[in-house]
């Protein structure tokens, strides 16, 4: 896997966590639709990152480093 794609996967991991934390903080002021949308984005980003992590484990590489 090339560096650019691996960097994008790490970015998905960070964005997913950021979206989840921010939506949890302002949970009471969001509408149900917006809260569901944020949680859906979190799930999509985490599934994408999980696939990358499995790929790295199969190839015996560190999923948190870009080399």
mmCIF file of C-alpha atoms in Angstrom:
data_model
loop_
_atom_site.group_PDB
_atom_site.id
_atom_site.type_symbol
_atom_site.label_atom_id
_atom_site.label_comp_id
_atom_site.label_asym_id
_atom_site.label_seq_id
_atom_site.Cartn_x
_atom_site.Cartn_y
_atom_site.Cartn_z
ATOM 1 C CA UNK A 1 0.000 0.000 0.000
ATOM 2 C CA UNK A 2 1.458 3.352 -0.935
ATOM 3 C CA UNK A 3 2.130 6.178 1.499
ATOM 4 C CA UNK A 4 -0.631 8.452 0.251
ATOM 5 C CA UNK A 5 -3.358 5.832 0.697
ATOM 6 C CA UNK A 6 -2.046 4.843 4.113
ATOM 7 C CA UNK A 7 -2.003 8.508 5.137
ATOM 8 C CA UNK A 8 -5.622 8.850 4.004
ATOM 9 C CA UNK A 9 -6.571 5.852 6.131
ATOM 10 C CA UNK A 10 -4.909 7.396 9.174
ATOM 11 C CA UNK A 11 -6.741 10.622 8.396
ATOM 12 C CA UNK A 12 -10.025 8.673 8.346
ATOM 13 C CA UNK A 13 -9.172 7.318 11.774
ATOM 14 C CA UNK A 14 -8.510 10.783 13.166
ATOM 15 C CA UNK A 15 -11.552 12.382 11.538
ATOM 16 C CA UNK A 16 -13.815 9.587 12.721
ATOM 17 C CA UNK A 17 -12.680 9.995 16.298
ATOM 18 C CA UNK A 18 -12.933 13.787 16.101
ATOM 19 C CA UNK A 19 -16.480 13.655 14.720
ATOM 20 C CA UNK A 20 -17.556 11.193 17.402
ATOM 21 C CA UNK A 21 -16.080 13.225 20.251
ATOM 22 C CA UNK A 22 -17.510 16.523 19.023
ATOM 23 C CA UNK A 23 -20.959 15.043 18.413
ATOM 24 C CA UNK A 24 -20.889 13.507 21.888
ATOM 25 C CA UNK A 25 -20.028 16.845 23.464
ATOM 26 C CA UNK A 26 -22.853 18.743 21.744
ATOM 27 C CA UNK A 27 -25.304 15.812 21.735
ATOM 28 C CA UNK A 28 -28.078 17.773 23.431
ATOM 29 C CA UNK A 29 -28.049 20.634 20.943
ATOM 30 C CA UNK A 30 -28.054 18.485 17.785
ATOM 31 C CA UNK A 31 -31.164 17.265 16.048
ATOM 32 C CA UNK A 32 -31.728 13.528 15.785
ATOM 33 C CA UNK A 33 -30.876 13.634 12.094
ATOM 34 C CA UNK A 34 -27.560 15.433 12.651
ATOM 35 C CA UNK A 35 -26.616 13.126 15.507
ATOM 36 C CA UNK A 36 -27.371 10.063 13.368
ATOM 37 C CA UNK A 37 -25.448 11.538 10.460
ATOM 38 C CA UNK A 38 -22.387 12.166 12.637
ATOM 39 C CA UNK A 39 -22.549 8.669 14.104
ATOM 40 C CA UNK A 40 -22.928 7.225 10.597
ATOM 41 C CA UNK A 41 -19.831 9.074 9.411
ATOM 42 C CA UNK A 42 -17.989 7.768 12.452
ATOM 43 C CA UNK A 43 -18.956 4.186 11.609
ATOM 44 C CA UNK A 44 -17.923 4.566 7.954
ATOM 45 C CA UNK A 45 -14.555 6.080 8.867
ATOM 46 C CA UNK A 46 -13.871 3.421 11.501
ATOM 47 C CA UNK A 47 -14.790 0.571 9.131
ATOM 48 C CA UNK A 48 -12.474 2.027 6.501
ATOM 49 C CA UNK A 49 -9.659 2.282 9.007
ATOM 50 C CA UNK A 50 -10.346 -1.237 10.310
ATOM 51 C CA UNK A 51 -9.894 -2.632 6.804
ATOM 52 C CA UNK A 52 -6.560 -0.813 6.567
ATOM 53 C CA UNK A 53 -5.507 -2.153 9.964
ATOM 54 C CA UNK A 54 -6.324 -5.726 8.913
ATOM 55 C CA UNK A 55 -4.312 -5.209 5.725
ATOM 56 C CA UNK A 56 -1.347 -3.974 7.760
ATOM 57 C CA UNK A 57 -1.535 -6.938 10.130
ATOM 58 C CA UNK A 58 -1.595 -9.365 7.212
ATOM 59 C CA UNK A 59 1.448 -7.638 5.698
ATOM 60 C CA UNK A 60 3.066 -7.416 9.182
ATOM 61 C CA UNK A 61 3.440 -3.645 9.112
ATOM 62 C CA UNK A 62 2.796 -1.056 11.790
ATOM 63 C CA UNK A 63 -0.601 0.544 11.043
ATOM 64 C CA UNK A 64 0.318 3.762 12.877
ATOM 65 C CA UNK A 65 3.510 4.610 11.003
ATOM 66 C CA UNK A 66 3.992 5.999 7.529
ATOM 67 C CA UNK A 67 7.170 4.684 5.929
#
